[in-house]
PDB file of C-alpha atoms in Angstrom:
ATOM      1  CA  MET A   1     -28.377  28.565   9.352  1.00 42.00           C
ATOM      2  CA  SER A   2     -31.559  30.247   8.255  1.00 45.00           C
ATOM      3  CA  ASN A   3     -33.594  29.299   5.208  1.00 48.00           C
ATOM      4  CA  GLN A   4     -32.525  32.540   3.527  1.00 67.00           C
ATOM      5  CA  GLU A   5     -28.855  31.513   3.744  1.00 88.00           C
ATOM      6  CA  VAL A   6     -29.454  28.222   1.918  1.00 92.00           C
ATOM      7  CA  VAL A   7     -30.254  28.348  -1.780  1.00 94.00           C
ATOM      8  CA  VAL A   8     -31.414  25.436  -3.915  1.00 95.00           C
ATOM      9  CA  LEU A   9     -30.939  25.605  -7.668  1.00 95.00           C
ATOM     10  CA  SER A  10     -32.193  23.245 -10.338  1.00 96.00           C
ATOM     11  CA  VAL A  11     -29.961  23.717 -13.374  1.00 96.00           C
ATOM     12  CA  GLY A  12     -31.253  21.749 -16.320  1.00 94.00           C
ATOM     13  CA  GLY A  13     -32.749  19.296 -13.838  1.00 92.00           C
ATOM     14  CA  VAL A  14     -29.554  18.880 -11.787  1.00 96.00           C
ATOM     15  CA  ARG A  15     -30.039  20.025  -8.192  1.00 96.00           C
ATOM     16  CA  TYR A  16     -27.456  22.136  -6.350  1.00 96.00           C
ATOM     17  CA  VAL A  17     -27.549  23.341  -2.748  1.00 96.00           C
ATOM     18  CA  THR A  18     -25.294  26.206  -1.677  1.00 96.00           C
ATOM     19  CA  ARG A  19     -25.030  29.332   0.438  1.00 95.00           C
ATOM     20  CA  ALA A  20     -26.387  32.660  -0.704  1.00 94.00           C
ATOM     21  CA  SER A  21     -22.989  34.209   0.042  1.00 93.00           C
ATOM     22  CA  THR A  22     -21.369  31.834  -2.446  1.00 94.00           C
ATOM     23  CA  LEU A  23     -23.636  33.038  -5.235  1.00 95.00           C
ATOM     24  CA  GLN A  24     -22.890  36.630  -4.223  1.00 93.00           C
ATOM     25  CA  GLN A  25     -19.143  36.368  -4.755  1.00 90.00           C
ATOM     26  CA  PHE A  26     -19.600  38.579  -7.819  1.00 92.00           C
ATOM     27  CA  PRO A  27     -22.460  40.999  -7.032  1.00 91.00           C
ATOM     28  CA  GLU A  28     -22.872  42.036 -10.670  1.00 91.00           C
ATOM     29  CA  SER A  29     -23.398  38.471 -11.869  1.00 93.00           C
ATOM     30  CA  ARG A  30     -26.792  37.067 -12.781  1.00 94.00           C
ATOM     31  CA  LEU A  31     -26.552  34.531  -9.963  1.00 94.00           C
ATOM     32  CA  ALA A  32     -26.274  37.345  -7.435  1.00 93.00           C
ATOM     33  CA  ARG A  33     -29.171  39.241  -9.037  1.00 92.00           C
ATOM     34  CA  MET A  34     -31.192  36.027  -9.048  1.00 94.00           C
ATOM     35  CA  LEU A  35     -31.411  36.148  -5.256  1.00 91.00           C
ATOM     36  CA  ASN A  36     -33.221  39.467  -5.540  1.00 88.00           C
ATOM     37  CA  HIS A  37     -35.635  37.909  -8.058  1.00 87.00           C
ATOM     38  CA  ASP A  38     -34.191  40.383 -10.519  1.00 82.00           C
ATOM     39  CA  ASP A  39     -33.626  38.075 -13.477  1.00 86.00           C
ATOM     40  CA  TRP A  40     -36.410  36.613 -15.570  1.00 88.00           C
ATOM     41  CA  GLU A  41     -34.292  33.600 -16.684  1.00 90.00           C
ATOM     42  CA  PHE A  42     -34.546  32.128 -13.185  1.00 93.00           C
ATOM     43  CA  LYS A  43     -37.945  30.826 -12.164  1.00 92.00           C
ATOM     44  CA  VAL A  44     -38.884  29.859  -8.612  1.00 92.00           C
ATOM     45  CA  VAL A  45     -40.526  26.432  -8.599  1.00 90.00           C
ATOM     46  CA  ASN A  46     -41.467  24.868  -5.236  1.00 90.00           C
ATOM     47  CA  GLY A  47     -38.976  27.088  -3.466  1.00 89.00           C
ATOM     48  CA  GLU A  48     -36.116  26.235  -5.837  1.00 93.00           C
ATOM     49  CA  PHE A  49     -34.554  28.449  -8.487  1.00 95.00           C
ATOM     50  CA  PHE A  50     -34.846  26.808 -11.889  1.00 95.00           C
ATOM     51  CA  VAL A  51     -32.837  27.756 -14.980  1.00 95.00           C
ATOM     52  CA  ASP A  52     -32.779  25.883 -18.269  1.00 95.00           C
ATOM     53  CA  ARG A  53     -29.004  25.586 -18.703  1.00 96.00           C
ATOM     54  CA  ASP A  54     -26.383  22.802 -18.752  1.00 96.00           C
ATOM     55  CA  GLY A  55     -26.572  21.110 -15.355  1.00 95.00           C
ATOM     56  CA  ALA A  56     -23.312  19.155 -15.665  1.00 95.00           C
ATOM     57  CA  LEU A  57     -21.174  22.170 -16.590  1.00 96.00           C
ATOM     58  CA  PHE A  58     -22.695  24.155 -13.738  1.00 97.00           C
ATOM     59  CA  SER A  59     -20.641  22.031 -11.311  1.00 96.00           C
ATOM     60  CA  TYR A  60     -17.522  23.846 -12.575  1.00 94.00           C
ATOM     61  CA  ILE A  61     -19.308  27.182 -12.118  1.00 95.00           C
ATOM     62  CA  MET A  62     -20.031  26.262  -8.508  1.00 96.00           C
ATOM     63  CA  ASP A  63     -16.472  25.095  -7.915  1.00 93.00           C
ATOM     64  CA  PHE A  64     -15.208  28.440  -9.196  1.00 92.00           C
ATOM     65  CA  LEU A  65     -17.552  30.384  -6.913  1.00 93.00           C
ATOM     66  CA  ARG A  66     -16.565  28.291  -3.890  1.00 92.00           C
ATOM     67  CA  THR A  67     -12.787  28.341  -4.415  1.00 88.00           C
ATOM     68  CA  LEU A  68     -12.180  31.308  -6.732  1.00 86.00           C
ATOM     69  CA  GLN A  69     -10.005  28.967  -8.759  1.00 84.00           C
ATOM     70  CA  VAL A  70     -10.291  27.124 -12.055  1.00 84.00           C
ATOM     71  CA  SER A  71      -9.400  23.442 -11.743  1.00 81.00           C
ATOM     72  CA  LEU A  72     -10.505  21.244 -14.622  1.00 83.00           C
ATOM     73  CA  PRO A  73     -10.026  17.494 -15.186  1.00 81.00           C
ATOM     74  CA  THR A  74      -7.134  16.437 -17.413  1.00 75.00           C
ATOM     75  CA  ASP A  75      -9.581  15.044 -19.979  1.00 78.00           C
ATOM     76  CA  PHE A  76     -11.778  18.170 -20.049  1.00 84.00           C
ATOM     77  CA  SER A  77     -12.477  19.469 -23.569  1.00 85.00           C
ATOM     78  CA  ASP A  78     -15.626  21.628 -23.371  1.00 90.00           C
ATOM     79  CA  TYR A  79     -13.811  24.941 -22.931  1.00 91.00           C
ATOM     80  CA  GLN A  80     -16.019  26.845 -25.370  1.00 93.00           C
ATOM     81  CA  ARG A  81     -19.238  25.514 -23.855  1.00 95.00           C
ATOM     82  CA  LEU A  82     -18.101  26.279 -20.320  1.00 95.00           C
ATOM     83  CA  ARG A  83     -17.046  29.763 -21.391  1.00 95.00           C
ATOM     84  CA  ARG A  84     -20.506  30.284 -22.881  1.00 96.00           C
ATOM     85  CA  GLU A  85     -22.065  29.240 -19.577  1.00 97.00           C
ATOM     86  CA  ALA A  86     -19.772  31.601 -17.652  1.00 96.00           C
ATOM     87  CA  GLU A  87     -20.797  34.459 -19.938  1.00 96.00           C
ATOM     88  CA  PHE A  88     -24.478  33.602 -19.455  1.00 96.00           C
ATOM     89  CA  TYR A  89     -24.124  33.819 -15.669  1.00 96.00           C
ATOM     90  CA  GLY A  90     -22.204  37.081 -15.941  1.00 95.00           C
ATOM     91  CA  LEU A  91     -19.012  35.606 -14.514  1.00 94.00           C
ATOM     92  CA  HIS A  92     -16.695  37.521 -16.823  1.00 92.00           C
ATOM     93  CA  PRO A  93     -13.422  36.785 -14.950  1.00 89.00           C
ATOM     94  CA  LEU A  94     -14.087  33.075 -15.428  1.00 90.00           C
ATOM     95  CA  ALA A  95     -15.013  33.585 -19.082  1.00 92.00           C
ATOM     96  CA  ASP A  96     -11.792  35.524 -19.665  1.00 89.00           C
ATOM     97  CA  LEU A  97      -9.720  32.757 -18.113  1.00 86.00           C
ATOM     98  CA  LEU A  98     -11.428  30.104 -20.209  1.00 88.00           C
ATOM     99  CA  SER A  99     -10.618  32.106 -23.337  1.00 87.00           C
ATOM    100  CA  GLN A 100      -6.934  31.422 -22.530  1.00 82.00           C
ATOM    101  CA  GLU A 101      -7.453  27.771 -23.282  1.00 76.00           C
ATOM    102  CA  HIS A 102      -3.751  27.074 -23.803  1.00 71.00           C
ATOM    103  CA  LEU A 103      -3.086  27.838 -20.127  1.00 69.00           C
ATOM    104  CA  LEU A 104      -5.681  25.377 -18.915  1.00 76.00           C
ATOM    105  CA  LYS A 105      -4.979  22.382 -21.103  1.00 75.00           C
ATOM    106  CA  PRO A 106      -2.693  19.611 -19.833  1.00 76.00           C
ATOM    107  CA  ARG A 107       0.379  19.056 -21.915  1.00 80.00           C
ATOM    108  CA  LEU A 108       2.306  16.039 -23.084  1.00 87.00           C
ATOM    109  CA  GLU A 109       5.637  15.489 -21.367  1.00 92.00           C
ATOM    110  CA  ILE A 110       8.320  13.421 -23.068  1.00 95.00           C
ATOM    111  CA  LEU A 111      11.211  11.775 -21.239  1.00 97.00           C
ATOM    112  CA  GLU A 112      13.948   9.789 -22.955  1.00 97.00           C
ATOM    113  CA  VAL A 113      16.341   7.415 -21.200  1.00 97.00           C
ATOM    114  CA  ARG A 114      19.512   6.376 -23.034  1.00 96.00           C
ATOM    115  CA  PHE A 115      21.309   3.378 -21.575  1.00 96.00           C
ATOM    116  CA  SER A 116      24.676   1.957 -22.611  1.00 94.00           C
ATOM    117  CA  LEU A 117      26.615  -1.044 -21.292  1.00 89.00           C
ATOM    118  CA  GLN A 118      30.357  -0.928 -21.884  1.00 87.00           C
ATOM    119  CA  GLU A 119      32.335  -3.737 -20.279  1.00 82.00           C
ATOM    120  CA  MET A 120      31.846  -3.311 -16.506  1.00 87.00           C
ATOM    121  CA  GLN A 121      30.200   0.111 -16.648  1.00 92.00           C
ATOM    122  CA  ALA A 122      26.714   1.366 -17.455  1.00 95.00           C
ATOM    123  CA  PHE A 123      26.043   4.896 -18.684  1.00 95.00           C
ATOM    124  CA  PHE A 124      22.750   6.758 -18.414  1.00 97.00           C
ATOM    125  CA  ARG A 125      21.569   9.953 -20.066  1.00 96.00           C
ATOM    126  CA  ILE A 126      18.080  11.310 -19.441  1.00 97.00           C
ATOM    127  CA  PHE A 127      16.448  13.974 -21.603  1.00 97.00           C
ATOM    128  CA  GLY A 128      13.158  15.637 -20.636  1.00 95.00           C
ATOM    129  CA  SER A 129      10.880  18.126 -22.363  1.00 93.00           C
ATOM    130  CA  CYS A 130      10.077  19.738 -18.989  1.00 89.00           C
ATOM    131  CA  SER A 131      13.071  21.088 -17.085  1.00 92.00           C
ATOM    132  CA  THR A 132      11.289  21.033 -13.715  1.00 89.00           C
ATOM    133  CA  THR A 133      10.614  17.303 -14.083  1.00 92.00           C
ATOM    134  CA  VAL A 134      14.285  16.675 -14.908  1.00 95.00           C
ATOM    135  CA  GLU A 135      15.321  18.827 -11.946  1.00 95.00           C
ATOM    136  CA  ALA A 136      13.041  16.893  -9.586  1.00 94.00           C
ATOM    137  CA  LEU A 137      14.353  13.566 -10.897  1.00 96.00           C
ATOM    138  CA  ALA A 138      17.963  14.753 -10.519  1.00 95.00           C
ATOM    139  CA  GLU A 139      17.256  15.473  -6.853  1.00 95.00           C
ATOM    140  CA  GLN A 140      16.178  11.840  -6.420  1.00 96.00           C
ATOM    141  CA  ILE A 141      19.290  10.332  -8.012  1.00 97.00           C
ATOM    142  CA  THR A 142      22.670  10.244  -6.262  1.00 95.00           C
ATOM    143  CA  MET A 143      25.888   8.712  -7.563  1.00 95.00           C
ATOM    144  CA  PHE A 144      28.482   7.413  -5.080  1.00 94.00           C
ATOM    145  CA  THR A 145      32.097   6.490  -5.746  1.00 90.00           C
ATOM    146  CA  GLY A 146      34.840   4.711  -3.843  1.00 85.00           C
ATOM    147  CA  GLN A 147      37.712   2.296  -4.245  1.00 76.00           C
ATOM    148  CA  GLN A 148      37.014  -1.389  -3.742  1.00 65.00           C
ATOM    149  CA  SER A 149      39.298  -4.402  -3.770  1.00 61.00           C
ATOM    150  CA  GLY A 150      38.976  -6.950  -6.522  1.00 54.00           C
ATOM    151  CA  GLN A 151      37.267  -9.351  -4.111  1.00 53.00           C
ATOM    152  CA  SER A 152      34.628  -6.903  -2.882  1.00 52.00           C
ATOM    153  CA  TRP A 153      33.741  -4.585  -5.780  1.00 46.00           C
ATOM    154  CA  SER A 154      30.640  -6.580  -6.708  1.00 50.00           C
ATOM    155  CA  SER A 155      29.344  -6.822  -3.152  1.00 53.00           C
ATOM    156  CA  PRO A 156      25.661  -5.808  -2.873  1.00 50.00           C
ATOM    157  CA  PHE A 157      26.484  -4.164   0.473  1.00 48.00           C
ATOM    158  CA  PRO A 158      29.191  -1.543  -0.197  1.00 54.00           C
ATOM    159  CA  SER A 159      31.061  -0.032   2.721  1.00 51.00           C
ATOM    160  CA  GLN A 160      29.314   3.204   3.646  1.00 49.00           C
ATOM    161  CA  LYS A 161      32.545   4.783   4.932  1.00 52.00           C
ATOM    162  CA  THR A 162      34.401   4.513   1.638  1.00 75.00           C
ATOM    163  CA  LEU A 163      31.698   5.966  -0.602  1.00 85.00           C
ATOM    164  CA  VAL A 164      31.630   9.623  -1.561  1.00 90.00           C
ATOM    165  CA  PRO A 165      28.578  11.211  -3.255  1.00 91.00           C
ATOM    166  CA  LEU A 166      29.219  12.673  -6.700  1.00 90.00           C
ATOM    167  CA  PRO A 167      27.137  15.334  -8.457  1.00 90.00           C
ATOM    168  CA  LEU A 168      25.347  14.307 -11.618  1.00 93.00           C
ATOM    169  CA  GLU A 169      26.458  15.892 -14.850  1.00 94.00           C
ATOM    170  CA  ARG A 170      23.899  18.436 -16.074  1.00 95.00           C
ATOM    171  CA  PRO A 171      24.762  19.399 -19.679  1.00 94.00           C
ATOM    172  CA  SER A 172      21.594  21.518 -19.739  1.00 94.00           C
ATOM    173  CA  HIS A 173      18.383  22.140 -17.777  1.00 94.00           C
ATOM    174  CA  HIS A 174      16.728  19.373 -19.807  1.00 95.00           C
ATOM    175  CA  ASP A 175      19.126  16.461 -19.313  1.00 96.00           C
ATOM    176  CA  MET A 176      21.413  14.679 -16.882  1.00 97.00           C
ATOM    177  CA  VAL A 177      24.213  12.107 -17.107  1.00 97.00           C
ATOM    178  CA  PHE A 178      25.368   9.511 -14.581  1.00 96.00           C
ATOM    179  CA  GLN A 179      26.973   6.071 -14.495  1.00 95.00           C
ATOM    180  CA  CYS A 180      27.529   2.999 -12.361  1.00 94.00           C
ATOM    181  CA  GLY A 181      29.850   0.014 -12.393  1.00 92.00           C
ATOM    182  CA  THR A 182      33.613  -0.344 -12.023  1.00 88.00           C
ATOM    183  CA  GLU A 183      36.791   0.621 -13.790  1.00 80.00           C
ATOM    184  CA  TYR A 184      40.360  -0.523 -13.181  1.00 70.00           C
ATOM    185  CA  SER A 185      42.370   1.704 -10.845  1.00 64.00           C
ATOM    186  CA  ALA A 186      45.684   0.202  -9.686  1.00 59.00           C
ATOM    187  CA  GLY A 187      46.903  -3.056  -8.229  1.00 61.00           C
ATOM    188  CA  ASP A 188      43.958  -5.099  -7.014  1.00 64.00           C
ATOM    189  CA  HIS A 189      41.641  -2.078  -6.672  1.00 70.00           C
ATOM    190  CA  PHE A 190      38.796  -0.768  -8.760  1.00 77.00           C
ATOM    191  CA  VAL A 191      36.923   2.521  -8.762  1.00 86.00           C
ATOM    192  CA  ALA A 192      33.324   1.604  -8.075  1.00 89.00           C
ATOM    193  CA  ARG A 193      30.320   3.816  -8.769  1.00 92.00           C
ATOM    194  CA  TYR A 194      26.939   3.133  -7.201  1.00 94.00           C
ATOM    195  CA  VAL A 195      23.587   4.784  -7.916  1.00 96.00           C
ATOM    196  CA  SER A 196      20.779   5.411  -5.444  1.00 96.00           C
ATOM    197  CA  ILE A 197      17.293   6.583  -6.433  1.00 96.00           C
ATOM    198  CA  LYS A 198      15.013   7.949  -3.696  1.00 95.00           C
ATOM    199  CA  PRO A 199      12.890   6.843  -1.936  1.00 94.00           C
ATOM    200  CA  ASP A 200      14.706   3.520  -2.411  1.00 93.00           C
ATOM    201  CA  ASN A 201      17.772   3.606  -0.138  1.00 86.00           C
ATOM    202  CA  ARG A 202      19.814   0.926  -1.897  1.00 93.00           C
ATOM    203  CA  LYS A 203      23.104   1.714  -3.622  1.00 93.00           C
ATOM    204  CA  LEU A 204      23.171  -0.268  -6.854  1.00 94.00           C
ATOM    205  CA  ILE A 205      26.234  -0.989  -8.972  1.00 93.00           C
ATOM    206  CA  ASN A 206      24.644  -3.188 -11.618  1.00 94.00           C
ATOM    207  CA  GLY A 207      23.407  -1.125 -14.580  1.00 94.00           C
ATOM    208  CA  THR A 208      20.463  -3.391 -15.330  1.00 95.00           C
ATOM    209  CA  ASN A 209      19.256  -3.100 -11.743  1.00 96.00           C
ATOM    210  CA  VAL A 210      19.568   0.701 -11.857  1.00 96.00           C
ATOM    211  CA  LEU A 211      17.631   0.766 -15.127  1.00 96.00           C
ATOM    212  CA  GLY A 212      14.852  -1.340 -13.600  1.00 96.00           C
ATOM    213  CA  LEU A 213      14.607   0.918 -10.540  1.00 97.00           C
ATOM    214  CA  LEU A 214      14.575   3.996 -12.775  1.00 97.00           C
ATOM    215  CA  PHE A 215      11.701   2.487 -14.780  1.00 97.00           C
ATOM    216  CA  ASP A 216       9.740   1.799 -11.588  1.00 97.00           C
ATOM    217  CA  THR A 217      10.301   5.385 -10.431  1.00 96.00           C
ATOM    218  CA  LEU A 218       9.054   6.865 -13.713  1.00 96.00           C
ATOM    219  CA  LEU A 219       6.013   4.590 -13.898  1.00 96.00           C
ATOM    220  CA  LYS A 220       5.013   5.518 -10.340  1.00 94.00           C
ATOM    221  CA  ASP A 221       5.327   9.173 -11.320  1.00 93.00           C
ATOM    222  CA  GLY A 222       2.711   8.783 -14.050  1.00 91.00           C
ATOM    223  CA  PHE A 223       4.894   8.117 -17.089  1.00 95.00           C
ATOM    224  CA  HIS A 224       4.278   5.197 -19.419  1.00 95.00           C
ATOM    225  CA  LEU A 225       6.728   3.542 -21.794  1.00 96.00           C
ATOM    226  CA  VAL A 226       5.870   4.221 -25.446  1.00 96.00           C
ATOM    227  CA  SER A 227       8.895   2.865 -27.320  1.00 95.00           C
ATOM    228  CA  ALA A 228      12.209   1.079 -26.939  1.00 94.00           C
ATOM    229  CA  ARG A 229      14.851   1.009 -29.643  1.00 92.00           C
ATOM    230  CA  THR A 230      18.580   0.606 -30.233  1.00 90.00           C
ATOM    231  CA  VAL A 231      20.090   3.843 -31.512  1.00 83.00           C
ATOM    232  CA  ALA A 232      23.728   2.731 -31.769  1.00 71.00           C
ATOM    233  CA  SER A 233      24.183  -1.011 -32.095  1.00 65.00           C
ATOM    234  CA  GLU A 234      27.996  -0.895 -32.027  1.00 70.00           C
ATOM    235  CA  GLU A 235      28.048   1.031 -28.755  1.00 68.00           C
ATOM    236  CA  LYS A 236      25.012  -0.869 -27.459  1.00 81.00           C
ATOM    237  CA  VAL A 237      23.040   2.305 -26.764  1.00 91.00           C
ATOM    238  CA  GLU A 238      19.386   1.626 -26.013  1.00 94.00           C
ATOM    239  CA  CYS A 239      16.787   4.387 -26.007  1.00 95.00           C
ATOM    240  CA  TYR A 240      13.525   4.229 -24.009  1.00 96.00           C
ATOM    241  CA  SER A 241      10.865   6.891 -24.550  1.00 97.00           C
ATOM    242  CA  PHE A 242       8.271   7.747 -21.896  1.00 97.00           C
ATOM    243  CA  GLU A 243       5.246  10.032 -22.005  1.00 95.00           C
ATOM    244  CA  ARG A 244       2.720  11.423 -19.553  1.00 92.00           C
ATOM    245  CA  MET A 245       0.015  14.050 -19.563  1.00 82.00           C
ATOM    246  CA  LYS A 246       0.737  16.689 -16.961  1.00 75.00           C
ATOM    247  CA  ARG A 247      -1.204  19.771 -16.041  1.00 66.00           C
ATOM    248  CA  PRO A 248       0.953  22.916 -15.973  1.00 53.00           C
ATOM    249  CA  ALA A 249       1.362  24.655 -12.636  1.00 50.00           C
ATOM    250  CA  GLY A 250      -0.544  27.660 -13.955  1.00 42.00           C
ATOM    251  CA  VAL A 251      -3.765  25.711 -14.604  1.00 44.00           C
ATOM    252  CA  THR A 252      -5.140  26.752 -11.222  1.00 51.00           C
ATOM    253  CA  VAL A 253      -5.961  30.407 -11.578  1.00 50.00           C
ATOM    254  CA  THR A 254      -6.836  32.451  -8.540  1.00 56.00           C
ATOM    255  CA  VAL A 255      -9.196  35.374  -8.835  1.00 54.00           C
ATOM    256  CA  ASN A 256      -8.616  37.967  -6.143  1.00 55.00           C
ATOM    257  CA  GLN A 257     -11.327  40.441  -5.418  1.00 52.00           C
ATOM    258  CA  THR A 258     -10.102  43.926  -4.665  1.00 49.00           C
ATOM    259  CA  PRO A 259     -11.558  45.235  -1.391  1.00 40.00           C
ATOM    260  CA  GLY A 260     -14.310  47.745  -1.990  1.00 40.00           C
ATOM    261  CA  SER A 261     -14.498  47.004  -5.694  1.00 44.00           C
ATOM    262  CA  SER A 262     -18.118  45.766  -5.674  1.00 40.00           C
ATOM    263  CA  GLY A 263     -17.239  42.523  -7.311  1.00 40.00           C
ATOM    264  CA  VAL A 264     -14.626  43.778  -9.767  1.00 40.00           C
ATOM    265  CA  ALA A 265     -12.082  40.966  -9.860  1.00 42.00           C
ATOM    266  CA  GLN A 266      -8.434  40.844 -10.776  1.00 45.00           C
ATOM    267  CA  ALA A 267      -7.374  37.595 -12.418  1.00 44.00           C
ATOM    268  CA  ARG A 268      -3.896  36.222 -12.122  1.00 47.00           C
ATOM    269  CA  ARG A 269      -2.496  32.824 -12.933  1.00 46.00           C
ATOM    270  CA  GLY A 270      -0.182  30.784 -10.763  1.00 46.00           C
ATOM    271  CA  GLN A 271       3.517  30.421 -11.432  1.00 37.00           C
ATOM    272  CA  MET A 272       4.034  28.491 -14.639  1.00 35.00           C
ATOM    273  CA  GLN A 273       6.558  25.704 -14.834  1.00 36.00           C
ATOM    274  CA  LYS A 274       9.998  26.718 -16.093  1.00 35.00           C
ATOM    275  CA  GLY A 275      10.205  23.937 -18.649  1.00 37.00           C
ATOM    276  CA  LYS A 276       8.682  24.431 -22.056  1.00 38.00           C
TER     277      LYS A 276
END
């Protein structure tokens, strides 16, 4: 690689090394004109281009030029300042995307687990503010049913041949219902319902055990427990509320350059999540 292909910039004292072609992604930008020594804001000092701008925010400018995407940390808050920097460098597609701040900010997801113990059965109902999260969780949970004798219904190792998978109830896109435990059938037999939650391959019949595994699954997925309360003491309904900050699918925005457009870019955002 020749010296002309490597460019060193000092932005507010922070040093960046990149390719000339990276800075020329948008030929009409000031960074592209800088290479032709056609912008008085950029001074050449000891072979490096110096500009008196925010050096920390310039890392996001460079990431955009290298990937043609906007990917910001979940705790990022300097949207206006970064937009100002993008406008200074003449990167108008980036500035336009940053003006749509609501698309880039992570959002709070709420998930509520309702749990009820009634004699030998446990009932679960899960509500979620994001339908795609509920859909993904529903794909992890399977309910199995089968008849067991009175001597074997509580066995931790149910017979695989007698169990039939059951679909979860989905009252809406934002919730699901399932249960485990046993209920009297006839003679010395019970109808037993087991619950399995992937990637754990166990089939659990005890409601407390299922609740514990469900908690572990949610915590591993980034949720944290914010409250626990009893909502119906007579029916013994307990409610557990979880929250997590999740970036929407559309936060990564790809900028496609149209061939032969001399740097005119078309911005489009990725597919947004269905849940709102």
